[in-house]
mmCIF file of C-alpha atoms in Angstrom:
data_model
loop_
_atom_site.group_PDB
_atom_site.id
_atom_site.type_symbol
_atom_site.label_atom_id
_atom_site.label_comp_id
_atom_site.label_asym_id
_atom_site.label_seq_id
_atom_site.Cartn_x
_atom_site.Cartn_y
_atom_site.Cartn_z
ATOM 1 C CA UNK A 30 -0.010 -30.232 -8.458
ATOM 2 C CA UNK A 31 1.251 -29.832 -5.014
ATOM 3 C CA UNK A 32 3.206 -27.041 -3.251
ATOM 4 C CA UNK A 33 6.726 -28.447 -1.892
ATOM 5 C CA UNK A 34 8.111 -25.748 -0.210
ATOM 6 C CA UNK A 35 7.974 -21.989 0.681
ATOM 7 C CA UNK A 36 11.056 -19.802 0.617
ATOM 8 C CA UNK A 37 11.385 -15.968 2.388
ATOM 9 C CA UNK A 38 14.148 -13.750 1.155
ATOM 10 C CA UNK A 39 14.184 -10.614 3.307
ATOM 11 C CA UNK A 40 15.952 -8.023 0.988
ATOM 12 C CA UNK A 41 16.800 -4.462 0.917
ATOM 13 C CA UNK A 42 15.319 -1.699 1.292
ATOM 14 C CA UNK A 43 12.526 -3.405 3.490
ATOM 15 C CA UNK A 44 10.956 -5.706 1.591
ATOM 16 C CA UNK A 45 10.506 -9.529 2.299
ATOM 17 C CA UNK A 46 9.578 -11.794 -0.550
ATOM 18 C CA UNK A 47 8.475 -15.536 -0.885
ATOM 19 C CA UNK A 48 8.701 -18.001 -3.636
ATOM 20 C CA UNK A 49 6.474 -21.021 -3.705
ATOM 21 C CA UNK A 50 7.337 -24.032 -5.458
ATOM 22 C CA UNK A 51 5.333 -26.933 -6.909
ATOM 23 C CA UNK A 52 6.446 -30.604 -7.934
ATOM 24 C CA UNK A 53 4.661 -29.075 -11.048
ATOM 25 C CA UNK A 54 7.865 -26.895 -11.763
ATOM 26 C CA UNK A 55 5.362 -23.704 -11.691
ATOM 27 C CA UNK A 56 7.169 -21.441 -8.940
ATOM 28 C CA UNK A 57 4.894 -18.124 -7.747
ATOM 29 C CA UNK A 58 6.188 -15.279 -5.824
ATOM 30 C CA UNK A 59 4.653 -12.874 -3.221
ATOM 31 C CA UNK A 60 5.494 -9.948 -1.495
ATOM 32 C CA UNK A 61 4.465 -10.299 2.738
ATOM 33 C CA UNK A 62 5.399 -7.731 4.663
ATOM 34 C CA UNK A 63 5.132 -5.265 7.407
ATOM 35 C CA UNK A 64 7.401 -2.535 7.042
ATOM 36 C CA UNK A 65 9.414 -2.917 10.221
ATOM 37 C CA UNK A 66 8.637 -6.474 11.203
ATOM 38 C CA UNK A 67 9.449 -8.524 8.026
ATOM 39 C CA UNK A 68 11.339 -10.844 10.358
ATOM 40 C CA UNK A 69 7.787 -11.431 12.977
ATOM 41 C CA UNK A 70 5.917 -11.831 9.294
ATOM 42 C CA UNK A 71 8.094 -14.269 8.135
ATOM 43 C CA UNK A 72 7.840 -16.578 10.925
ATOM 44 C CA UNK A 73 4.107 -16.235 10.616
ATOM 45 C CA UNK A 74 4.254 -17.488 6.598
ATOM 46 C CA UNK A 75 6.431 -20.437 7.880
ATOM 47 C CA UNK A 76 3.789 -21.472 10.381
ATOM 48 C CA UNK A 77 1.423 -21.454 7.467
ATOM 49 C CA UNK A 78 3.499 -23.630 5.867
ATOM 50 C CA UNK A 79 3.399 -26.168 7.814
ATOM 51 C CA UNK A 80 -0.423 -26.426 6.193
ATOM 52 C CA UNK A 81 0.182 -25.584 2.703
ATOM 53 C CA UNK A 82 2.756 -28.245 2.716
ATOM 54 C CA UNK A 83 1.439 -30.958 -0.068
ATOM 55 C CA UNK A 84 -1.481 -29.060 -0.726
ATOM 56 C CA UNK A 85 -2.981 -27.995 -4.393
ATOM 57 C CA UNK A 86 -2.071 -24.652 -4.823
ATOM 58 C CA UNK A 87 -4.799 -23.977 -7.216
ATOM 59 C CA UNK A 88 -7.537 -24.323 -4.037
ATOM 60 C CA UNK A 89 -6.653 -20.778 -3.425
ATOM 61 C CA UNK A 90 -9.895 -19.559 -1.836
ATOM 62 C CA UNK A 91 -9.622 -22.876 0.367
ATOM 63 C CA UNK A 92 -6.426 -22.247 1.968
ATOM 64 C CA UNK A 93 -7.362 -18.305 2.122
ATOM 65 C CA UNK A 94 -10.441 -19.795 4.377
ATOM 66 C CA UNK A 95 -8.407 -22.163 6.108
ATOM 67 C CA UNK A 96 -5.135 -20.028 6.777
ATOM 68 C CA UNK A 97 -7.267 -16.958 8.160
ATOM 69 C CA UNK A 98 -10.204 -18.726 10.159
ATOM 70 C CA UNK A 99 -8.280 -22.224 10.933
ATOM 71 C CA UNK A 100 -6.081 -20.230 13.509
ATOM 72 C CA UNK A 101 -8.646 -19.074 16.595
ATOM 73 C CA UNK A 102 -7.049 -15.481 16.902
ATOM 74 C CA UNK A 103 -7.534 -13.959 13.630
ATOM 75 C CA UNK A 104 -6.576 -10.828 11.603
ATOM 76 C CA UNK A 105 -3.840 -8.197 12.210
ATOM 77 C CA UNK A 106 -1.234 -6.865 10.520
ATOM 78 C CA UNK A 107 1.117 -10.004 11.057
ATOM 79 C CA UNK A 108 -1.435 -12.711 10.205
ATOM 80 C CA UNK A 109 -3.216 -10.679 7.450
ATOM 81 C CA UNK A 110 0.236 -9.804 5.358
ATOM 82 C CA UNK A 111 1.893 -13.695 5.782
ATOM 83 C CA UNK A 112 -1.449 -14.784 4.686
ATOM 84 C CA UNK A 113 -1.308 -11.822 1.759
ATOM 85 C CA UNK A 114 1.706 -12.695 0.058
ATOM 86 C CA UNK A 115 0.910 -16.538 -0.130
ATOM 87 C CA UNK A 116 -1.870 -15.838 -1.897
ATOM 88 C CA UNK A 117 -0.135 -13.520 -4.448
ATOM 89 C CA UNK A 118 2.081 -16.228 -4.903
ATOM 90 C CA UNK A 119 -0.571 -18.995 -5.038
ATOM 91 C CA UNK A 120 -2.254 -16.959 -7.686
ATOM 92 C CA UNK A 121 1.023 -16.258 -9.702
ATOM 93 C CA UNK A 122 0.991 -19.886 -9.894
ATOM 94 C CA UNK A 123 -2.400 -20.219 -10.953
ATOM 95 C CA UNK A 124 -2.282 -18.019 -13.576
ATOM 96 C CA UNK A 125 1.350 -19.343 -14.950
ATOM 97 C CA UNK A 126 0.171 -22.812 -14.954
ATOM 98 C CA UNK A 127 -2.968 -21.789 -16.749
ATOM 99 C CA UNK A 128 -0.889 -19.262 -19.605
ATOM 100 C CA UNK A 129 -2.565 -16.346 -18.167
ATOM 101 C CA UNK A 130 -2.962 -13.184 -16.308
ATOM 102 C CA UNK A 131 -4.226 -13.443 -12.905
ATOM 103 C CA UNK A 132 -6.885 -10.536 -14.120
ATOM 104 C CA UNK A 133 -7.958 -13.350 -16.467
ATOM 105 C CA UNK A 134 -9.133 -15.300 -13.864
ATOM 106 C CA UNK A 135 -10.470 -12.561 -12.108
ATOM 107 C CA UNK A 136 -12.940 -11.998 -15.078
ATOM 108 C CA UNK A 137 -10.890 -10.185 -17.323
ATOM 109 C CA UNK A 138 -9.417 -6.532 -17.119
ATOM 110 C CA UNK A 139 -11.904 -3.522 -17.715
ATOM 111 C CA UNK A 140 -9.386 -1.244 -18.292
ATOM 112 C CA UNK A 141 -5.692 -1.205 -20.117
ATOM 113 C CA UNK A 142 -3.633 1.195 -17.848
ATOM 114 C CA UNK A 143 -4.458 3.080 -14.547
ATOM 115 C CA UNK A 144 -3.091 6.514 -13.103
ATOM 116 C CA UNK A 145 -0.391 6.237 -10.622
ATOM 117 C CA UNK A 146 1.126 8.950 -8.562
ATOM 118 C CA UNK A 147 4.413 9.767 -7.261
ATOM 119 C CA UNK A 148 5.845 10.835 -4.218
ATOM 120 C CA UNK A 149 7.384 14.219 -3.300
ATOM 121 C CA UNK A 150 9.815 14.987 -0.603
ATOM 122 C CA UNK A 151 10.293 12.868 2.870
ATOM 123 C CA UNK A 152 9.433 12.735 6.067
ATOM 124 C CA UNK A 153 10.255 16.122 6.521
ATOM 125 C CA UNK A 154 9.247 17.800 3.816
ATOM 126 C CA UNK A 155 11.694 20.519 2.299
ATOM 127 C CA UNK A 156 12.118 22.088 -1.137
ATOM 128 C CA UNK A 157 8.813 20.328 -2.368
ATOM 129 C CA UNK A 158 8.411 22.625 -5.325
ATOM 130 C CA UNK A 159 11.395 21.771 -6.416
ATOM 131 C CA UNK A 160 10.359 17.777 -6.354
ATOM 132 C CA UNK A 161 6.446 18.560 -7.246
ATOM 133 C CA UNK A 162 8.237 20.120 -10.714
ATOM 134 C CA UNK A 163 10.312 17.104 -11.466
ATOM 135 C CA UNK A 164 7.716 14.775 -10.918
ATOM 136 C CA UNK A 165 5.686 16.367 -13.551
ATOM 137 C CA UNK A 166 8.497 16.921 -15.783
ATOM 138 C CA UNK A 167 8.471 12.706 -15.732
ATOM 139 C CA UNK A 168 4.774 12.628 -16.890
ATOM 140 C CA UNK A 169 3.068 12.010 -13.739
ATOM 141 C CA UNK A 170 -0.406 13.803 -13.447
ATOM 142 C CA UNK A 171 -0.533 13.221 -9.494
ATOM 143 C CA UNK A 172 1.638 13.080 -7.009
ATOM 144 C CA UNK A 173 1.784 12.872 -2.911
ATOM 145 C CA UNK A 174 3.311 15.035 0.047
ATOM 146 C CA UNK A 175 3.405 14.273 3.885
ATOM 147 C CA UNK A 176 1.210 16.613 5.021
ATOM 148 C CA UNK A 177 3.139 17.924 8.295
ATOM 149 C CA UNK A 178 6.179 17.071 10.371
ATOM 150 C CA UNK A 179 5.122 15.997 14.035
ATOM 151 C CA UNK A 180 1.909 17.328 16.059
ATOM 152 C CA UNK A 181 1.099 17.298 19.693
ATOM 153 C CA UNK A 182 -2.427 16.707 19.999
ATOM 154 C CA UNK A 183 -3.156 20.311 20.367
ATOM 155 C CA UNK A 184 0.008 22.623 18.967
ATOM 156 C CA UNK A 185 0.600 25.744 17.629
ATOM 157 C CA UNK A 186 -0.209 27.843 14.557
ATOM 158 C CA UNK A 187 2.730 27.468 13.505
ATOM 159 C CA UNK A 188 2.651 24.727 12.706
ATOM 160 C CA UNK A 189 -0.559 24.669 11.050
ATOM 161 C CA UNK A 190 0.894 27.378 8.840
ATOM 162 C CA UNK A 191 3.787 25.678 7.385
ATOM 163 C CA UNK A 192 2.286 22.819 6.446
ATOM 164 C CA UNK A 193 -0.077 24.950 4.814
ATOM 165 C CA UNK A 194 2.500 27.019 3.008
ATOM 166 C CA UNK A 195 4.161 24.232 1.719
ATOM 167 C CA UNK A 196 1.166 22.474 -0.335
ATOM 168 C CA UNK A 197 0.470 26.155 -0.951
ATOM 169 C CA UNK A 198 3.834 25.709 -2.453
ATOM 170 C CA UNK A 199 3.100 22.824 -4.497
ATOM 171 C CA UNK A 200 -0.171 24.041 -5.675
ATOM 172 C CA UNK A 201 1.532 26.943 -7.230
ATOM 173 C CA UNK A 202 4.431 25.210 -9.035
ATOM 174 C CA UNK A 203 2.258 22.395 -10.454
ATOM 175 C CA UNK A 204 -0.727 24.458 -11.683
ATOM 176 C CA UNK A 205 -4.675 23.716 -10.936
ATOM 177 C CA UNK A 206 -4.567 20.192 -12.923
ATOM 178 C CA UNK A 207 -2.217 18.343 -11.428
ATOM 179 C CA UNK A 208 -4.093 16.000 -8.273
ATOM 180 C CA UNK A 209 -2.227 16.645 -4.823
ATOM 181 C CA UNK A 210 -2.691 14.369 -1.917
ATOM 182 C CA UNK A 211 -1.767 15.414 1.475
ATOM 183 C CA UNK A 212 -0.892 12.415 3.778
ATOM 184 C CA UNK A 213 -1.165 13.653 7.704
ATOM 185 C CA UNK A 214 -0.115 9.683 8.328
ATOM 186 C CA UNK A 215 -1.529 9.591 11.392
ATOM 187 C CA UNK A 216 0.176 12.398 12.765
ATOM 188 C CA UNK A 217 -2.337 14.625 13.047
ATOM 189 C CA UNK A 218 -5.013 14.204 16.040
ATOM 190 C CA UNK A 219 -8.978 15.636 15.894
ATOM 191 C CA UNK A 220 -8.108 18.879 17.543
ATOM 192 C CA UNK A 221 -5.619 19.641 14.814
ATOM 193 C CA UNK A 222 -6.724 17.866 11.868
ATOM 194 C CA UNK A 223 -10.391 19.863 11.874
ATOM 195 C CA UNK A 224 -7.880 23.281 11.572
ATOM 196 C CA UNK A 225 -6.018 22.004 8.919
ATOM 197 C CA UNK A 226 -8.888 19.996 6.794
ATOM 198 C CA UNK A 227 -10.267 23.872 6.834
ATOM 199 C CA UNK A 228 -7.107 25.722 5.921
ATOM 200 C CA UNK A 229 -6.205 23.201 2.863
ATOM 201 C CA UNK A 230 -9.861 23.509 1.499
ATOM 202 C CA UNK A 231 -8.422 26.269 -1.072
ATOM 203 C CA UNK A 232 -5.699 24.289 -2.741
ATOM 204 C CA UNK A 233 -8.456 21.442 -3.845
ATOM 205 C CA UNK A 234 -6.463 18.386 -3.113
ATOM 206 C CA UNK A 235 -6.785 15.166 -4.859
ATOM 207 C CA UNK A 236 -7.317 13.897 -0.909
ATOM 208 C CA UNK A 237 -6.368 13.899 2.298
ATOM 209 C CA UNK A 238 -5.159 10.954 3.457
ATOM 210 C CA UNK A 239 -5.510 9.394 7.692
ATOM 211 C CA UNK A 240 -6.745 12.941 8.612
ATOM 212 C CA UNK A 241 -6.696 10.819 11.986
ATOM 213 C CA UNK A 242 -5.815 7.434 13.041
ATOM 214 C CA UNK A 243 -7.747 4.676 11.610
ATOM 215 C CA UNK A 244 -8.464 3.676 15.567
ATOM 216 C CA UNK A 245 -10.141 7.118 15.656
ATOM 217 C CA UNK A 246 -12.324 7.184 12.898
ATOM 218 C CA UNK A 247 -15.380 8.130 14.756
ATOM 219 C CA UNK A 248 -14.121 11.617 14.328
ATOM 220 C CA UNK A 249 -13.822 11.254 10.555
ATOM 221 C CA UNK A 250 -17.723 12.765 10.095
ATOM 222 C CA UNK A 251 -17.184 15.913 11.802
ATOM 223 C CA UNK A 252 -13.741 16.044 9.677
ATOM 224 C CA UNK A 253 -14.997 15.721 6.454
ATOM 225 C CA UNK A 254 -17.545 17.982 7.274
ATOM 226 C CA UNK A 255 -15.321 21.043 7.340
ATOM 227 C CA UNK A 256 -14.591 21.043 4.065
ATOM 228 C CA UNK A 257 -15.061 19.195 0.105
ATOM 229 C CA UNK A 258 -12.139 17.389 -0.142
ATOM 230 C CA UNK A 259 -12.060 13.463 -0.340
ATOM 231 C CA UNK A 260 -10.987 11.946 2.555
ATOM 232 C CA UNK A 261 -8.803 8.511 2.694
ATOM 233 C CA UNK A 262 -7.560 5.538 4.356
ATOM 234 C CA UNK A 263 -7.741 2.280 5.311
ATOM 235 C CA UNK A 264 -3.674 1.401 4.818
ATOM 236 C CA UNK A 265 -3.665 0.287 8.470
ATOM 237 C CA UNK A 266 -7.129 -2.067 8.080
ATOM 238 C CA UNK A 267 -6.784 -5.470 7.292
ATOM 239 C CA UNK A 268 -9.809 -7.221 6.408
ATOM 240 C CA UNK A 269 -13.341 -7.116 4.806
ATOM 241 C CA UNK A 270 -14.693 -6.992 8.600
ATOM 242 C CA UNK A 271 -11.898 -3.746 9.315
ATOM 243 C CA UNK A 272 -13.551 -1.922 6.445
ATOM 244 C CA UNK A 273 -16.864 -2.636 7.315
ATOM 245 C CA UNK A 274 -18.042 0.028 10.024
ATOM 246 C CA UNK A 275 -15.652 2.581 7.437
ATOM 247 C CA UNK A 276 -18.113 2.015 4.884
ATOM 248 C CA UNK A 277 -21.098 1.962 7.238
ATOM 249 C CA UNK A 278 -20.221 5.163 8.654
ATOM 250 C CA UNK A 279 -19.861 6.851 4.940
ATOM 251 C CA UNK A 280 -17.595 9.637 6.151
ATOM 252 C CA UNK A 281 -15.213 8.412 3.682
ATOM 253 C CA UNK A 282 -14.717 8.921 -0.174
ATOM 254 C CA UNK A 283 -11.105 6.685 -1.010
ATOM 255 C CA UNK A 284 -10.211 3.207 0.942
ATOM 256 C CA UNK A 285 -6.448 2.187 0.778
ATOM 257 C CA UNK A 286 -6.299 -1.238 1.561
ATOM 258 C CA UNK A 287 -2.538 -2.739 0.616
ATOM 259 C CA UNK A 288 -2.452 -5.640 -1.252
ATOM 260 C CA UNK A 289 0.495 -6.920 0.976
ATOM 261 C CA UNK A 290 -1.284 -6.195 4.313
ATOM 262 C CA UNK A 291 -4.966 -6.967 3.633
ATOM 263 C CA UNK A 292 -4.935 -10.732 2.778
ATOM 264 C CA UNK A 293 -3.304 -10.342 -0.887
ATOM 265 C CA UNK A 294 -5.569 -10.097 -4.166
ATOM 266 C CA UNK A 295 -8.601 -12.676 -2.806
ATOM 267 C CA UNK A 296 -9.702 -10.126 0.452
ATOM 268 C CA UNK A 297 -8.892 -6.948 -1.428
ATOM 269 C CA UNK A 298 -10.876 -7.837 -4.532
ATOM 270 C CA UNK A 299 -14.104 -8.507 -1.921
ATOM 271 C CA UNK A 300 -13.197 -5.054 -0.114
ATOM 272 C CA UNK A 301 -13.181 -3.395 -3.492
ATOM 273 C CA UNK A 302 -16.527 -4.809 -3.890
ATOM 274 C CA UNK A 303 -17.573 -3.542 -0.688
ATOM 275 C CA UNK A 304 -16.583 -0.446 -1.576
ATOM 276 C CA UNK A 305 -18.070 0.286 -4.788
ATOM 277 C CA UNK A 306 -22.156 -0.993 -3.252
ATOM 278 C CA UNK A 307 -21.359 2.397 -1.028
ATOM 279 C CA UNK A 308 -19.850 4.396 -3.958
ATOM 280 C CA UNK A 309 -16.277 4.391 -2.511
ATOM 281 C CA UNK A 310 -13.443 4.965 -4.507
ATOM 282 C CA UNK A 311 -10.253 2.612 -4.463
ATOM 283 C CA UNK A 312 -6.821 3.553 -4.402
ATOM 284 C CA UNK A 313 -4.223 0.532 -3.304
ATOM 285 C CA UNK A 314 -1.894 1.486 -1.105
ATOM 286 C CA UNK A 315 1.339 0.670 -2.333
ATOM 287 C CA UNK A 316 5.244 1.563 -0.994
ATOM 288 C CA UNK A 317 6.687 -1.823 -1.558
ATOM 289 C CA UNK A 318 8.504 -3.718 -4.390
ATOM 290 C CA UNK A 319 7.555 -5.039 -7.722
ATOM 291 C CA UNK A 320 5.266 -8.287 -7.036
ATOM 292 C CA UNK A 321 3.225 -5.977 -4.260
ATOM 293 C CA UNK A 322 2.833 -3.543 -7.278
ATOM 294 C CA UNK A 323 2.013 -6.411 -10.437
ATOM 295 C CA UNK A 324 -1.086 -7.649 -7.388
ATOM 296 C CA UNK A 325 -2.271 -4.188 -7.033
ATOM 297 C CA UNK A 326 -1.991 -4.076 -10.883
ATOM 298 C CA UNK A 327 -4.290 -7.232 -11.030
ATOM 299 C CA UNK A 328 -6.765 -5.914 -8.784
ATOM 300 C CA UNK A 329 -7.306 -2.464 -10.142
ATOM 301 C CA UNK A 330 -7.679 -4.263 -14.016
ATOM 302 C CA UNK A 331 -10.869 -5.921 -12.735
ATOM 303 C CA UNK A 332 -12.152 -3.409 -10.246
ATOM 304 C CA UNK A 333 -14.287 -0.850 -11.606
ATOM 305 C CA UNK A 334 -13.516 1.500 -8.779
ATOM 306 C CA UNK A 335 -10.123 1.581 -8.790
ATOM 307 C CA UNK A 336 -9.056 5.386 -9.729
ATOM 308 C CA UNK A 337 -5.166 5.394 -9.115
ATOM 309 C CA UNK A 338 -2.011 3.495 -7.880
ATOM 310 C CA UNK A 339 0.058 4.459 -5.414
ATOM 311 C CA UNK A 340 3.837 2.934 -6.479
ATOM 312 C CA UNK A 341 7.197 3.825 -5.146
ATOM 313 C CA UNK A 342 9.575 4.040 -8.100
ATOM 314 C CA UNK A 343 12.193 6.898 -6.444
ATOM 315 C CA UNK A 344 10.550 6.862 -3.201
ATOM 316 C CA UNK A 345 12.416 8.317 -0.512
ATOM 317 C CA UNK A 346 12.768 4.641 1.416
ATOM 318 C CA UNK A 347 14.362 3.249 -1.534
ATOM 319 C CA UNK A 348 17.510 4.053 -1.069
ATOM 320 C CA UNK A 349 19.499 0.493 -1.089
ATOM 321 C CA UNK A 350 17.183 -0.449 -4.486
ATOM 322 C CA UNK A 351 14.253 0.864 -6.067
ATOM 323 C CA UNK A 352 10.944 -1.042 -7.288
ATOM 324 C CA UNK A 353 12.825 -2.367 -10.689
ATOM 325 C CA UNK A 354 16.115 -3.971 -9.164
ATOM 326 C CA UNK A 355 14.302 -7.183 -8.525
ATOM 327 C CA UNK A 356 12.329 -7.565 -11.933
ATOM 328 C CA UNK A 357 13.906 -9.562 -14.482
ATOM 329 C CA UNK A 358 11.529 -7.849 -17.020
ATOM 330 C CA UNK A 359 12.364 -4.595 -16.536
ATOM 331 C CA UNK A 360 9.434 -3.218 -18.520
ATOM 332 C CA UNK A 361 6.343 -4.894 -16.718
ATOM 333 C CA UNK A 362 5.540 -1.682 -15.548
ATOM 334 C CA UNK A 363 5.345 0.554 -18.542
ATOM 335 C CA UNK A 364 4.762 3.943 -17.611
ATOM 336 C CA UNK A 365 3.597 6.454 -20.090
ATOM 337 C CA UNK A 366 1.564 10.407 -19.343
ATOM 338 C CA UNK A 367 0.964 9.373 -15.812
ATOM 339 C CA UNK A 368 -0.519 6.094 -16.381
ATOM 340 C CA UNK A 369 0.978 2.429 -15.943
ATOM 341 C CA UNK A 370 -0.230 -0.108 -18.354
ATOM 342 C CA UNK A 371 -1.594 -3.623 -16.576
ATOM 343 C CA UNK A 372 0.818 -6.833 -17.231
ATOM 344 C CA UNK A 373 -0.782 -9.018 -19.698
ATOM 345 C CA UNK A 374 1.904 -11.719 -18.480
ATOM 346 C CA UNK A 375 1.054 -15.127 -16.768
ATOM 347 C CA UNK A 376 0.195 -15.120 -13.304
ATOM 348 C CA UNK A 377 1.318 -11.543 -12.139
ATOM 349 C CA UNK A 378 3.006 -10.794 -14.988
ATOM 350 C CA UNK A 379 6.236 -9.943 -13.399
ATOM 351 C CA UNK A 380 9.289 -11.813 -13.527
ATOM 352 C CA UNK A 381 11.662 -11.795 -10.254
ATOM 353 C CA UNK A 382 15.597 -11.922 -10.970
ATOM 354 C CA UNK A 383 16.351 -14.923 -8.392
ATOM 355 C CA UNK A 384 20.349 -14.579 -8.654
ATOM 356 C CA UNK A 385 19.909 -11.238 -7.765
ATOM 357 C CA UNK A 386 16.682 -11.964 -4.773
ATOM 358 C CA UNK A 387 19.262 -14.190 -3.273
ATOM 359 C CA UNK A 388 22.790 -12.077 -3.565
ATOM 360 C CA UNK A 389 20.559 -8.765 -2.038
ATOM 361 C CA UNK A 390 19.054 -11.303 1.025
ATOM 362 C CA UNK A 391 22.744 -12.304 1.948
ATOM 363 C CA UNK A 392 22.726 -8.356 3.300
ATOM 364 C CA UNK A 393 19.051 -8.380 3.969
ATOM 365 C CA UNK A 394 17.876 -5.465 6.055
ATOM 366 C CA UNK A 395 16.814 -4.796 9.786
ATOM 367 C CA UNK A 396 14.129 -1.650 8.428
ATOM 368 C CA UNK A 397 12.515 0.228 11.726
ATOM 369 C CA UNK A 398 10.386 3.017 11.906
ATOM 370 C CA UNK A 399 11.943 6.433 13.021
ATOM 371 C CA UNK A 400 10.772 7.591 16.523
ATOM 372 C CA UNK A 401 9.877 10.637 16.652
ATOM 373 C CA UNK A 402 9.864 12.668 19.973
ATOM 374 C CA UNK A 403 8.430 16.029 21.146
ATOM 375 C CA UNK A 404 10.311 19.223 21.953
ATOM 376 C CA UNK A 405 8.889 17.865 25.620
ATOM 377 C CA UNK A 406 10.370 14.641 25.393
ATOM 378 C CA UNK A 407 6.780 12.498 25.044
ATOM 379 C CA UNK A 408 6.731 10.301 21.873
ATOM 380 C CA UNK A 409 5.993 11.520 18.616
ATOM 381 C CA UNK A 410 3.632 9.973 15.257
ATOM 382 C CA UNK A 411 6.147 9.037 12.591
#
């Protein structure tokens, strides 16, 4: 079997997808992506073409090897997520041309289903327990909130107090059983985020998620220190070698690596193993469309772990189409009481709608962060 060619489809909301074909017939799919630069990631997966080219797509810890150390600069968010969604693809294509699961060939799932969460509110979080309610009036047993609009790097109470009020908020409308996650995405810097770790230790959160910027997590000790709750991250690291001083430094309880950022299923399954020698929880990190979701699916059936999936049916980005638009199987993702139930399909186990890939790529999408600004003017954390 040999691959023939790669194809990118960048599609709305902000997703980017690739199919690769064989002279085999057997066609995979992947899902690489940066949210915000799917055009600079698909330039990188069509450089890595240019090696894959005629190659057995079967040799998939080969061309992982190749593709990531073959190139002298290595890692990144660019290289890491081209090189992630060929080899969700190149595994989809394993497993179809084998009749089976990709979990199969990861040595079989250890569990059936997995708890997901969903989100609540946007960037700017309003009428939350409002949103909170509905979510659990769908079934789901955990859900997440941005923690706080933008901080300086030393602000006010005020601030402090109504991002407190509103998981207060939350806490109260859901009851003491329902698991709340705070993301401070990176907003928040050390002088801030020790006040708020501290005033959130009451409403025992699920976790808190980048209390600080991953490029500051030498403050993460002191942080968790001021209080019980889990801390998480790791959605901005993109290797085994990223996660390894994070694990080293054991200040932190949850990793987030995404499956579409961190070299696909291959580097996440060995960072899942990384975690669990220290006793760290996983939790993929997952805003993106279906084939992002059926890897992080495959990975959390074999990893022991794994505790819950992040997935963005109804999230507040997907606004153009939501996570089923592109699934021809509509029902790959069976949720039921807060759980989602691993795809016992071949390969990933979910089937892309090509007609409708290509008809949504003709619009396509030019996604960007916001930019945020300060009442001063200076630049803000989205």
């Amino acid at each position: 079997m040999k691959i023939i060619s790669l194809t990118t489809y960048i599609v709305p909301p902000r997703w980017l997808f690739l199919k690769i074909e064989t002279d085999a017939g057997v066609t995979g799919w992947g899902e690489p992506v940066v949210e915000g630069r799917a055009l600079t990631v698909e330039a990188a997966v069509k450089e890595l073409g240019d090696y894959l080219i005629g190659k057995d797509p079967r040799l998939i810890e080969d061309h992982w090897t190749v593709m990531h150390r073959g190139g002298f600069y290595r890692g990144g968010p660019i290289l890491m997520s081209a090189i992630a969604g060929i080899d969700q693809a190149l595994w989809d294509i394993k497993g179809k041309a084998l009749g089976v699961p990709v979990h199969e060939l990861l040595g079989g799932k250890l569990r059936d289903s997995i708890k997901v969460y969903s989100w609540i509110g946007g960037d700017r979080p309003a009428e939350v327990a409002a949103g909170a309610r509905e979510v659990v009036s769908r079934g789901f047993q955990a859900l997440k909130m941005n923690g706080t609009e933008e901080l300086q790097i030393v602000d006010s109470h005020d601030k402090i107090d109504a991002a407190v009020e509103r998981v207060a908020v939350v806490r109260e409308a859901v009851g003491p059983n329902i698991g709340i996650a705070v993301d401070f995405h990176g907003r928040v810097h050390r002088p801030m985020a020790r006040m708020l770790v501290k005033e959130l230790e009451p409403y025992r959160l699920m976790f808190i998620e980048e209390p600080v910027l991953s490029e500051n997590r030498e403050a993460l000790k002191e942080i968790a220190a001021l209080g019980s709750t889990p801390i998480a991250l790791g959605e901005r690291l993109y290797s085994r070698w990223d996660f390894k001083s994070v694990f080293e430094q054991g200040a932190v309880d949850i990793i987030q690596p995404d499956l579409s950022h961190a070299g696909g299923i291959t580097e996440c399954r060995k960072i899942a193993a990384m975690a669990e020698a220290y006793d760290v929880a996983v939790a993929p990190h997952c805003p993106l469309g279906p084939i992002a979701l059926a890897s992080c699916l495959q990975l959390d059936a074999v990893s022991y772990n794994c505790f819950i999936q992040e997935q963005s049916l109804g999230i507040h980005y997907n606004a153009a189409n939501d996570l089923l638009d592109y699934a021809a199987n509509k029902d790959v993702f069976r949720y039921e009481d807060g759980y989602v139930a691993i795809p016992d399909g071949p390969g990933l186990g979910v089937e892309i709608d090509e007609d409708y890939v290509k008809e949504r790529a003709k619009e396509g999408h030019r996604w960007r962060n916001p930019i945020w600004r300060h009442k001063d003017g200076s630049f803000a954390e989205w």
